[in-house]
Coordinates of C-alpha atoms in Angstrom, one line a residue:
Chain A
M19 CA 17.2 -21.6 3.9
N20 CA 16.2 -20.1 0.6
L21 CA 19.5 -20.3 -1.2
Q22 CA 17.9 -19.4 -4.6
A23 CA 16.9 -16.0 -3.0
V24 CA 20.4 -15.4 -1.7
K25 CA 21.8 -16.1 -5.2
A26 CA 19.1 -13.9 -6.8
I27 CA 20.0 -10.9 -4.6
Y28 CA 23.7 -11.5 -5.0
V29 CA 23.6 -11.9 -8.8
F30 CA 21.3 -8.8 -9.1
E31 CA 23.6 -6.7 -7.0
M32 CA 26.7 -7.9 -8.8
S33 CA 25.1 -7.1 -12.2
R34 CA 24.7 -3.5 -11.0
T35 CA 28.5 -3.4 -10.5
F36 CA 29.1 -4.6 -14.0
R37 CA 26.5 -2.2 -15.4
T38 CA 28.3 0.7 -13.6
L39 CA 31.8 -0.6 -14.1
L40 CA 33.4 2.9 -14.5
Q41 CA 31.8 4.2 -11.3
S42 CA 32.1 1.1 -9.1
I43 CA 35.5 -0.3 -10.0
V44 CA 37.5 2.0 -12.3
S45 CA 37.1 5.2 -10.3
P46 CA 38.3 3.9 -6.9
V47 CA 41.3 2.3 -8.6
I48 CA 42.1 5.6 -10.4
S49 CA 41.8 7.6 -7.2
T50 CA 44.1 5.2 -5.3
S51 CA 46.6 5.4 -8.1
L52 CA 46.7 9.1 -7.7
Y53 CA 47.6 8.6 -4.0
F54 CA 50.5 6.4 -5.1
V55 CA 51.7 9.0 -7.5
V56 CA 51.4 11.9 -5.1
F57 CA 52.3 10.3 -1.7
G58 CA 54.3 7.3 -2.9
A59 CA 56.4 8.7 -5.7
A60 CA 56.4 12.6 -5.4
I61 CA 56.4 13.1 -1.6
G62 CA 57.5 9.6 -0.7
S63 CA 60.8 9.9 -2.5
R64 CA 61.8 12.6 0.0
I65 CA 60.7 10.7 3.1
Q66 CA 63.0 8.2 4.7
E67 CA 62.0 4.7 5.4
V68 CA 59.3 3.9 8.0
D69 CA 60.1 0.9 10.2
G70 CA 62.6 -0.3 7.7
V71 CA 60.1 -0.1 4.8
S72 CA 60.2 2.4 1.9
Y73 CA 57.5 5.0 2.4
G74 CA 55.9 4.1 -1.0
A75 CA 55.4 0.5 0.1
F76 CA 54.5 1.5 3.7
I77 CA 51.3 3.3 2.6
V78 CA 50.1 0.4 0.4
P79 CA 48.2 -1.5 3.2
G80 CA 46.7 1.8 4.5
L81 CA 45.6 2.9 1.0
I82 CA 44.0 -0.5 0.4
M83 CA 42.2 -0.3 3.8
L84 CA 41.0 3.3 3.0
T85 CA 39.4 2.2 -0.2
V86 CA 38.1 -1.2 1.1
L87 CA 36.5 0.4 4.1
T88 CA 34.8 3.2 2.2
Q89 CA 33.7 0.9 -0.6
S90 CA 32.3 -1.8 1.8
V91 CA 30.3 0.7 3.7
T92 CA 29.1 2.7 0.6
N93 CA 28.2 -0.4 -1.4
A94 CA 26.3 -2.2 1.3
A95 CA 24.5 1.0 2.5
F96 CA 23.5 1.9 -1.1
G97 CA 22.5 -1.7 -1.9
I98 CA 19.8 -1.9 0.8
Y99 CA 18.9 1.9 0.9
F100 CA 18.1 2.0 -2.8
P101 CA 15.2 -0.5 -2.7
K102 CA 14.0 1.3 0.4
F103 CA 14.1 4.6 -1.4
I104 CA 12.4 3.5 -4.6
G105 CA 10.0 1.1 -2.8
T106 CA 11.0 -2.2 -4.3
I107 CA 11.8 -3.4 -0.8
F108 CA 8.1 -4.5 -0.6
E109 CA 9.2 -7.4 -2.7
L110 CA 11.9 -8.5 -0.2
M111 CA 9.5 -8.2 2.6
S112 CA 6.8 -10.2 1.0
A113 CA 9.1 -13.0 -0.4
P114 CA 9.5 -16.3 1.5
I115 CA 12.9 -15.2 2.9
S116 CA 14.2 -14.3 6.3
F117 CA 16.3 -11.3 7.1
L118 CA 19.3 -13.7 7.1
E119 CA 19.0 -14.3 3.3
I120 CA 18.6 -10.6 2.7
V121 CA 21.8 -9.9 4.7
L122 CA 23.7 -12.7 3.0
G123 CA 22.7 -11.5 -0.5
Y124 CA 23.4 -7.8 0.0
V125 CA 26.4 -8.0 2.3
G126 CA 27.9 -10.9 0.3
A127 CA 27.7 -8.8 -2.9
A128 CA 29.1 -5.6 -1.2
A129 CA 31.9 -7.6 0.4
T130 CA 32.8 -9.3 -2.9
K131 CA 32.9 -5.9 -4.7
A132 CA 35.1 -4.4 -1.9
L133 CA 37.4 -7.4 -2.0
A134 CA 37.8 -7.2 -5.7
I135 CA 38.6 -3.5 -5.6
G136 CA 41.1 -4.2 -2.8
L137 CA 42.9 -6.9 -4.8
I138 CA 42.9 -4.7 -7.9
I139 CA 44.5 -1.9 -6.0
L140 CA 47.1 -4.3 -4.6
V141 CA 48.0 -5.4 -8.1
T142 CA 48.1 -1.8 -9.2
A143 CA 50.4 -0.9 -6.3
T144 CA 53.0 -3.4 -7.6
F145 CA 53.4 -1.1 -10.7
F146 CA 54.5 1.7 -8.4
V147 CA 56.5 0.0 -5.6
D148 CA 58.4 -3.2 -4.9
L149 CA 56.1 -5.2 -2.7
H150 CA 56.8 -8.4 -0.8
I151 CA 54.0 -9.9 1.3
E152 CA 55.3 -11.6 4.4
H153 CA 52.1 -13.4 5.4
P154 CA 49.9 -13.7 2.3
V155 CA 47.3 -16.0 4.0
W156 CA 46.9 -13.6 6.9
M157 CA 46.8 -10.7 4.5
L158 CA 43.8 -12.3 2.8
V159 CA 42.1 -13.2 6.2
F160 CA 42.4 -9.5 7.3
L161 CA 41.1 -8.3 3.9
V162 CA 38.2 -10.6 3.8
L163 CA 37.2 -10.1 7.4
T164 CA 37.4 -6.3 7.0
C165 CA 35.2 -6.5 3.8
I166 CA 32.6 -8.5 5.6
S167 CA 32.5 -6.5 8.8
F168 CA 32.3 -3.2 7.1
S169 CA 29.8 -4.4 4.6
L170 CA 27.6 -5.4 7.6
F171 CA 28.2 -2.0 9.1
G172 CA 27.2 -0.4 5.7
F173 CA 24.1 -2.5 5.7
I174 CA 23.1 -1.1 9.1
V175 CA 23.8 2.4 7.8
G176 CA 21.6 1.7 4.8
I177 CA 18.7 0.5 7.0
W178 CA 19.2 3.5 9.3
A179 CA 19.4 6.2 6.7
Q180 CA 16.2 8.0 5.8
N181 CA 17.6 10.2 3.1
F182 CA 20.6 10.4 0.8
E183 CA 22.4 12.9 3.1
Q184 CA 22.4 10.4 6.0
L185 CA 23.6 7.8 3.6
Q186 CA 26.6 9.8 2.7
L187 CA 27.2 11.0 6.3
I188 CA 28.8 7.9 7.8
P189 CA 31.3 7.2 5.0
L190 CA 32.3 10.9 4.6
L191 CA 32.3 12.0 8.2
V192 CA 33.2 8.9 10.1
I193 CA 35.0 6.3 8.0
T194 CA 37.3 8.7 6.0
P195 CA 38.5 10.6 9.1
L196 CA 39.0 7.4 11.1
V197 CA 41.1 5.9 8.3
F198 CA 43.2 9.0 7.7
L199 CA 43.8 9.3 11.4
G200 CA 44.2 5.5 11.8
G201 CA 47.8 5.4 10.5
S202 CA 47.2 4.8 6.8
F203 CA 50.0 7.3 5.9
Y204 CA 52.1 7.1 9.0
S205 CA 53.2 4.8 11.9
I206 CA 51.4 5.8 15.1
N207 CA 54.9 5.7 16.7
M208 CA 55.5 9.0 14.8
L209 CA 52.9 10.8 16.9
P210 CA 53.5 12.6 20.2
P211 CA 52.7 10.2 23.2
V212 CA 49.4 11.9 24.0
W213 CA 48.1 11.4 20.5
Q214 CA 49.3 7.8 20.5
T215 CA 47.0 7.1 23.4
V216 CA 44.1 9.0 21.7
T217 CA 44.6 7.0 18.6
L218 CA 44.1 3.7 20.4
F219 CA 40.4 4.6 20.6
N220 CA 40.2 4.6 16.9
P221 CA 39.2 1.0 15.8
V222 CA 40.6 1.5 12.3
V223 CA 44.1 1.7 13.8
Y224 CA 43.9 -2.0 14.7
L225 CA 42.8 -2.9 11.3
I226 CA 45.5 -1.1 9.5
S227 CA 48.2 -2.2 11.9
G228 CA 47.2 -5.8 11.6
F229 CA 47.0 -5.6 7.8
R230 CA 50.4 -3.9 7.6
W231 CA 51.8 -6.6 9.8
S232 CA 50.7 -9.2 7.2
F233 CA 52.7 -7.3 4.6
F234 CA 55.9 -6.4 6.4
G235 CA 56.0 -8.5 9.5
N236 CA 56.0 -5.7 12.0
A237 CA 53.2 -3.6 13.5
D238 CA 52.3 -0.7 15.8
I239 CA 50.0 -3.0 17.8
N240 CA 50.2 -6.6 18.7
V241 CA 48.6 -8.6 15.8
G242 CA 46.6 -10.7 18.2
I243 CA 44.8 -7.6 19.5
S244 CA 44.2 -6.6 15.9
V245 CA 42.5 -9.9 15.1
A246 CA 40.5 -9.7 18.3
M247 CA 39.3 -6.2 17.4
I248 CA 38.1 -7.3 14.0
F249 CA 36.1 -10.1 15.5
L250 CA 34.7 -7.7 18.1
F251 CA 33.5 -5.3 15.4
L252 CA 32.1 -8.2 13.4
S253 CA 30.2 -9.5 16.4
L254 CA 28.9 -6.0 17.2
C255 CA 27.6 -5.5 13.7
L256 CA 26.0 -9.0 13.7
G257 CA 24.4 -8.1 17.1
I258 CA 22.9 -4.9 15.7
I259 CA 21.7 -6.7 12.6
W260 CA 20.1 -9.4 14.7
W261 CA 18.3 -6.7 16.7
I262 CA 17.1 -5.0 13.5
F263 CA 15.8 -8.4 12.4
K264 CA 14.0 -8.9 15.7
T265 CA 12.4 -5.5 15.8
G266 CA 11.9 -4.8 12.1
Y267 CA 13.5 -1.4 12.8
R268 CA 12.8 1.0 10.0
I269 CA 11.7 -1.7 7.6
K270 CA 8.4 -3.0 8.9
T271 CA 5.3 -1.3 10.3
Chain B
M3 CA -13.2 -27.4 0.2
A4 CA -11.1 -25.4 2.6
P5 CA -10.8 -21.7 1.7
I6 CA -7.4 -20.7 0.1
V7 CA -7.3 -17.6 2.2
S8 CA -8.8 -17.4 5.7
I9 CA -8.8 -14.3 7.8
K10 CA -10.1 -14.5 11.4
N11 CA -10.7 -11.5 13.6
L12 CA -8.0 -9.4 12.1
S13 CA -7.2 -6.0 13.7
K14 CA -4.4 -3.6 13.0
T15 CA -3.5 -0.5 14.9
Y16 CA -0.5 1.4 13.6
D17 CA 2.1 2.8 16.0
G18 CA 0.6 6.3 15.7
G19 CA -2.7 5.0 17.1
H20 CA -4.6 4.8 13.8
Q21 CA -6.8 1.7 13.8
A22 CA -6.7 0.6 10.2
L23 CA -8.6 -2.7 10.5
R24 CA -11.3 -3.7 13.1
D25 CA -12.0 -7.4 13.6
V26 CA -12.1 -8.4 9.9
S27 CA -13.1 -12.0 9.2
L28 CA -13.2 -13.3 5.6
D29 CA -12.8 -16.6 3.7
I30 CA -11.7 -16.6 0.1
E31 CA -12.4 -19.6 -2.0
E32 CA -9.8 -21.0 -4.5
G33 CA -10.3 -19.8 -8.0
E34 CA -12.6 -16.9 -7.3
I35 CA -12.1 -13.2 -8.1
L36 CA -12.8 -11.1 -5.0
A37 CA -13.1 -7.4 -5.4
L38 CA -12.5 -5.4 -2.2
L39 CA -14.3 -2.1 -2.6
G40 CA -13.9 0.9 -0.3
P41 CA -13.1 4.6 -0.2
N42 CA -9.5 5.8 0.2
G43 CA -8.1 5.1 3.6
A44 CA -10.7 2.4 4.3
G45 CA -8.1 -0.3 5.1
K46 CA -8.0 -2.2 1.8
T47 CA -4.2 -1.9 1.4
T48 CA -3.6 -2.7 5.1
L49 CA -5.7 -5.9 4.7
I50 CA -3.7 -7.0 1.7
S51 CA -0.4 -6.0 3.3
S52 CA -1.2 -8.1 6.4
I53 CA -1.8 -11.1 4.3
C54 CA 1.4 -10.6 2.3
G55 CA 3.6 -10.0 5.3
L56 CA 4.3 -6.3 4.8
V57 CA 2.3 -5.3 7.9
S58 CA 2.3 -7.2 11.2
P59 CA -1.3 -7.7 12.4
S60 CA -2.1 -6.5 15.9
R61 CA -4.6 -9.3 16.5
G62 CA -6.2 -12.1 14.6
K63 CA -5.1 -15.0 12.4
I64 CA -4.5 -15.4 8.7
T65 CA -3.8 -18.6 6.8
V66 CA -3.1 -19.0 3.1
G67 CA -3.3 -22.5 1.7
G68 CA -3.6 -23.7 5.3
F69 CA -0.3 -22.1 6.3
D70 CA -0.2 -19.4 8.9
V71 CA 1.2 -16.1 7.6
I72 CA 3.5 -15.7 10.5
D73 CA 4.4 -19.2 11.8
D74 CA 4.7 -20.7 8.3
Y75 CA 5.6 -17.6 6.4
R76 CA 7.9 -19.3 3.9
K77 CA 5.3 -21.8 2.7
C78 CA 2.6 -19.2 2.9
R79 CA 4.3 -16.4 0.9
A80 CA 5.5 -18.9 -1.7
L81 CA 1.8 -19.2 -2.7
I82 CA 1.3 -15.4 -3.0
G83 CA 2.0 -12.9 -5.7
L84 CA 1.5 -9.2 -5.0
V85 CA 1.1 -6.3 -7.4
P86 CA 1.5 -3.1 -5.4
Q87 CA -0.6 0.0 -5.8
E88 CA 2.4 2.2 -6.7
I89 CA 4.7 1.5 -9.6
V90 CA 7.9 0.6 -7.9
L91 CA 10.7 -0.8 -10.2
E92 CA 14.5 -0.5 -10.4
P93 CA 14.7 2.1 -13.1
F94 CA 17.9 0.9 -14.8
E95 CA 17.2 -2.9 -14.9
T96 CA 15.9 -4.7 -17.9
V97 CA 12.4 -6.3 -17.9
F98 CA 13.7 -9.8 -18.2
R99 CA 16.2 -9.5 -15.4
T100 CA 13.8 -7.9 -12.9
V101 CA 11.2 -10.6 -13.5
S102 CA 13.8 -13.3 -13.2
F103 CA 15.0 -11.7 -9.9
S104 CA 11.5 -12.0 -8.5
R105 CA 11.4 -15.6 -9.4
G106 CA 14.7 -16.2 -7.6
L107 CA 13.6 -14.3 -4.5
F108 CA 10.7 -16.7 -4.2
G109 CA 13.1 -19.7 -4.2
K110 CA 12.4 -21.0 -7.7
P111 CA 15.2 -22.0 -10.0
R112 CA 15.9 -20.1 -13.2
N113 CA 13.4 -20.7 -15.9
P114 CA 13.8 -18.4 -18.9
A115 CA 11.2 -20.2 -21.0
L116 CA 8.5 -19.6 -18.3
I117 CA 9.5 -16.0 -17.9
E118 CA 9.3 -15.4 -21.7
N119 CA 5.9 -17.1 -21.7
I120 CA 4.6 -14.8 -18.9
L121 CA 6.0 -11.7 -20.7
G122 CA 4.3 -13.0 -23.9
Q123 CA 0.9 -13.2 -22.1
L124 CA 1.3 -9.6 -21.0
S125 CA 2.5 -8.4 -24.4
L126 CA 5.9 -7.5 -23.1
L127 CA 8.0 -10.0 -24.9
D128 CA 9.5 -7.5 -27.4
K129 CA 10.4 -5.3 -24.4
R130 CA 12.3 -8.0 -22.5
N131 CA 15.7 -6.3 -22.9
S132 CA 14.5 -2.7 -22.4
A133 CA 15.4 -0.8 -19.3
L134 CA 12.4 -0.2 -17.1
N135 CA 12.7 3.6 -17.2
Q136 CA 12.1 3.5 -20.9
L137 CA 8.6 1.9 -20.6
S138 CA 5.3 3.6 -20.5
G139 CA 3.1 3.6 -17.3
G140 CA 0.9 0.8 -18.6
M141 CA 3.8 -1.4 -19.5
K142 CA 5.4 -0.8 -16.1
R143 CA 2.2 -2.0 -14.5
R144 CA 2.3 -5.1 -16.6
V145 CA 5.9 -5.7 -15.6
L146 CA 4.7 -5.6 -11.9
I147 CA 2.1 -8.2 -12.8
A148 CA 4.8 -10.3 -14.5
K149 CA 7.0 -10.1 -11.4
A150 CA 4.2 -11.2 -9.2
L151 CA 3.4 -14.2 -11.5
S152 CA 7.1 -15.2 -12.0
H153 CA 7.0 -17.8 -9.2
E154 CA 3.7 -19.3 -10.3
P155 CA 1.6 -18.2 -7.3
R156 CA -1.8 -19.6 -6.5
V157 CA -3.2 -16.4 -5.1
L158 CA -2.6 -13.0 -6.7
F159 CA -3.2 -9.7 -5.0
L160 CA -3.8 -6.7 -7.2
D161 CA -3.8 -3.5 -5.2
E162 CA -5.7 -0.9 -7.2
P163 CA -4.5 -2.3 -10.5
T164 CA -6.3 0.4 -12.6
A165 CA -5.9 3.5 -10.5
G166 CA -5.0 6.3 -12.8
V167 CA -5.1 4.1 -15.9
D168 CA -7.0 5.1 -19.1
V169 CA -10.1 3.3 -20.2
E170 CA -8.4 1.2 -22.9
L171 CA -5.7 0.0 -20.5
R172 CA -8.3 -0.7 -17.8
K173 CA -10.2 -3.0 -20.2
S174 CA -7.0 -4.8 -21.2
M175 CA -6.2 -5.2 -17.5
W176 CA -9.6 -6.8 -16.9
A177 CA -8.9 -9.2 -19.8
I178 CA -5.6 -10.2 -18.2
V179 CA -7.4 -10.8 -14.9
R180 CA -10.0 -13.0 -16.5
E181 CA -7.3 -14.9 -18.3
L182 CA -5.5 -15.5 -15.1
K183 CA -8.6 -16.8 -13.4
R184 CA -9.0 -19.3 -16.3
S185 CA -5.5 -20.6 -15.5
G186 CA -6.7 -21.3 -12.0
V187 CA -5.3 -18.4 -10.0
T188 CA -7.3 -16.9 -7.2
I189 CA -7.4 -13.2 -7.5
I190 CA -8.1 -10.5 -4.9
L191 CA -8.2 -7.0 -6.1
T192 CA -8.8 -3.7 -4.4
T193 CA -10.5 -0.9 -6.2
H194 CA -12.6 2.1 -5.6
Y195 CA -14.2 1.8 -9.0
I196 CA -17.6 0.1 -8.6
E197 CA -17.7 -0.4 -12.3
E198 CA -14.5 -2.5 -12.1
A199 CA -15.9 -4.7 -9.4
E200 CA -19.1 -5.2 -11.4
A201 CA -17.1 -6.1 -14.5
I202 CA -14.7 -8.8 -13.3
A203 CA -15.5 -9.9 -9.7
D204 CA -17.3 -13.1 -8.7
R205 CA -17.7 -11.7 -5.2
I206 CA -17.6 -8.2 -3.8
G207 CA -16.4 -7.2 -0.3
I208 CA -17.0 -3.7 0.9
I209 CA -14.6 -2.2 3.5
S210 CA -15.3 1.0 5.3
D211 CA -13.4 2.5 8.2
G212 CA -11.5 -0.7 8.8
Q213 CA -14.5 -2.9 8.9
L214 CA -15.7 -5.5 6.4
V215 CA -19.2 -4.2 5.9
L216 CA -20.3 -6.9 3.4
A217 CA -18.9 -9.8 1.4
E218 CA -21.4 -11.1 -1.0
D219 CA -21.7 -12.9 -4.3
K220 CA -21.9 -10.5 -7.1
A221 CA -24.9 -12.2 -8.6
A222 CA -26.8 -11.8 -5.3
L223 CA -25.8 -8.2 -5.1
M224 CA -26.9 -7.7 -8.6
G225 CA -30.2 -9.3 -7.7
R226 CA -30.6 -6.6 -5.1
L227 CA -29.7 -4.1 -7.8
G228 CA -32.3 -5.7 -10.1
S229 CA -35.1 -4.5 -7.8
K230 CA -36.8 -1.2 -8.5
Q231 CA -39.1 0.9 -6.4
M232 CA -42.3 2.5 -7.5
R233 CA -43.5 5.4 -5.5
I234 CA -47.2 6.1 -5.8
D235 CA -48.4 9.6 -4.6
L236 CA -52.1 9.5 -3.6
Q237 CA -54.8 12.1 -4.0
T238 CA -56.0 11.6 -0.4
P239 CA -53.8 10.2 2.3
L240 CA -54.5 6.6 3.5
E241 CA -54.9 5.8 7.2
Q242 CA -53.8 2.3 6.5
V243 CA -53.1 0.0 3.6
P244 CA -56.3 -2.0 2.8
D245 CA -56.2 -5.8 3.5
A246 CA -56.8 -6.5 -0.2
L247 CA -53.5 -4.9 -1.1
E248 CA -51.5 -6.8 1.6
K249 CA -49.9 -9.2 -1.0
Y250 CA -48.0 -6.3 -2.6
E251 CA -46.1 -5.5 0.7
L252 CA -46.6 -1.8 0.2
Q253 CA -44.8 0.6 2.4
R254 CA -46.8 3.6 3.5
T255 CA -45.2 6.9 4.2
E256 CA -45.7 8.4 7.7
D257 CA -48.4 10.8 6.6
G258 CA -50.0 8.2 4.4
S259 CA -49.7 10.4 1.3
A260 CA -47.6 7.8 -0.7
L261 CA -47.1 4.1 -1.1
T262 CA -43.8 2.4 -2.2
F263 CA -43.9 -0.8 -4.1
T264 CA -40.7 -2.9 -4.6
Y265 CA -40.6 -5.2 -7.6
D266 CA -38.1 -7.3 -9.5
T267 CA -37.4 -6.2 -13.1
Q268 CA -35.7 -9.5 -13.8
G269 CA -38.9 -11.5 -13.1
D270 CA -41.5 -12.5 -15.7
R271 CA -44.2 -10.4 -14.1
T272 CA -43.5 -7.2 -12.2
G273 CA -47.0 -7.1 -10.7
I274 CA -47.5 -3.4 -11.6
T275 CA -50.6 -3.9 -13.8
A276 CA -52.3 -6.0 -11.1
L277 CA -51.4 -3.4 -8.4
L278 CA -52.8 -0.5 -10.4
N279 CA -56.0 -2.4 -11.1
D280 CA -56.4 -3.3 -7.5
L281 CA -55.7 0.2 -6.4
G282 CA -58.5 1.3 -8.8
S283 CA -61.0 -1.2 -7.5
E284 CA -60.2 -0.1 -3.9
G285 CA -61.2 3.4 -5.0
I286 CA -57.7 4.8 -4.3
R287 CA -56.9 7.6 -6.7
I288 CA -53.4 8.2 -7.9
R289 CA -51.8 11.6 -8.3
D290 CA -48.3 10.7 -9.5
V291 CA -46.1 7.7 -10.1
Q292 CA -42.3 7.6 -10.1
T293 CA -39.9 4.7 -10.3
S294 CA -36.2 4.5 -9.2
Q295 CA -33.4 1.9 -9.2
S296 CA -30.7 1.6 -6.6
S297 CA -27.2 1.2 -8.1
L298 CA -24.3 -0.7 -6.5
E299 CA -23.1 2.8 -5.8
D300 CA -26.2 3.6 -3.7
I301 CA -25.9 0.4 -1.8
F302 CA -22.2 1.2 -1.2
V303 CA -22.8 4.8 -0.1
D304 CA -25.7 3.7 2.2
L305 CA -23.6 1.0 3.8
V306 CA -20.6 3.3 4.2
K307 CA -22.8 6.0 5.7
E308 CA -24.6 3.6 8.0
K309 CA -21.3 2.4 9.4
S310 CA -19.9 5.9 10.0

């Protein structure tokens, strides 16, 4: 394996993050802080506890997931779409590297960025609410696995997209609704029974539920199922990427 | 010595059905400059892209440095540097970083001194910390060359390096190519400027409609260029060329009204005086004489026309 190449891609991508610090890190942190102010402090103070947790604290895992999911997908999609768009992808295709190194470099950088943003938001949250994390190791496992799987998903979106509109389509029209409807701001037990069943088809529900379990020790859904769902999604993305690698879909003529 | 690049029976048909290459075979020797000449859409870029791994060949076999481009793609590509036809660069990156990135992609460890040396050769050293979108077109082209050289390739492909470039820059590009050849790099360039092939190539390959029409030493080709034709119009048509004039290998027009004599301007004697004397002693009267020289362009146009 060409580790130098993985490092080169990773460093190059990360340097873009630092060059665009305001856009890539500061802005998601500010927008999440706004959620804390509006939902956590202003509205949350009038809402009773959910599952024995203050509402301000209850929404923290959901808010982190909302940002981490969007950032993973957007970063990874943009990371591979941009070279495709401006044409510099020729260099990746003519270098002595396999698709594996390309994926490791781009997905690694996107996941790192998303993880960093997730952790920064977590720290920011402690300024607004009292947080106690029940299972810190599991919290990290959930966070890291989510960053990796959704960066893989974003990479697929970036390969698939043929214009900027398609690039925006998935994060805006798929990820954001799924996260909002996946229990970021409420427990799914608060929904009418029919909607509870419908919600179970939303994969993000399992992510948020598992992640929330690592914070507060209780969850809407059995945590084992949550872990299984993450691995299922991860394998699905790996499978699609393997297929793209095999067929050269939208990258090779 | 084994050729550095060997192409055997290469064909490529794109998904849409367009056949870009038809059974191309070509060996490229280490250290030479080969110019691939051909009109737009002839298949030059497809040929280069197939060697560099950007296009999967439909049929045939390519090796670089003895390594197969598909089975041994890592070893093979490590030997190759590619300068694409279009200027494609990350607009906001700096010169130094983008060149270092290329080196890393090809699996080589960081080497700032070497990168600075390459930038120096290409007169880019003072621009090393400039963002790429602040450079002029000519500088961007040189950055692309620097990227291609960053991993010390043995074979360099230049796809239309001087397309849309002004005369001065073209000359400086040629100087760079000659300098690279001196450092031992094999260079394959595509162009549709015949003048460019004449100026820098050791060997010229002509591609037309996906076929390699000719691949010949430039000196040999220039030899063919060195020959001129003299057309002699006669007062009275000749039934046949007299035996005494056989040694001149004259070509008679169908109606016998003119004879064509081919001679070498590079030779000590062209044979013109002798021919005119002999024509006189045979009693053949001349009405008019005109001479013409075929250029590389003529040869090129003839070949391309012949094939299509």
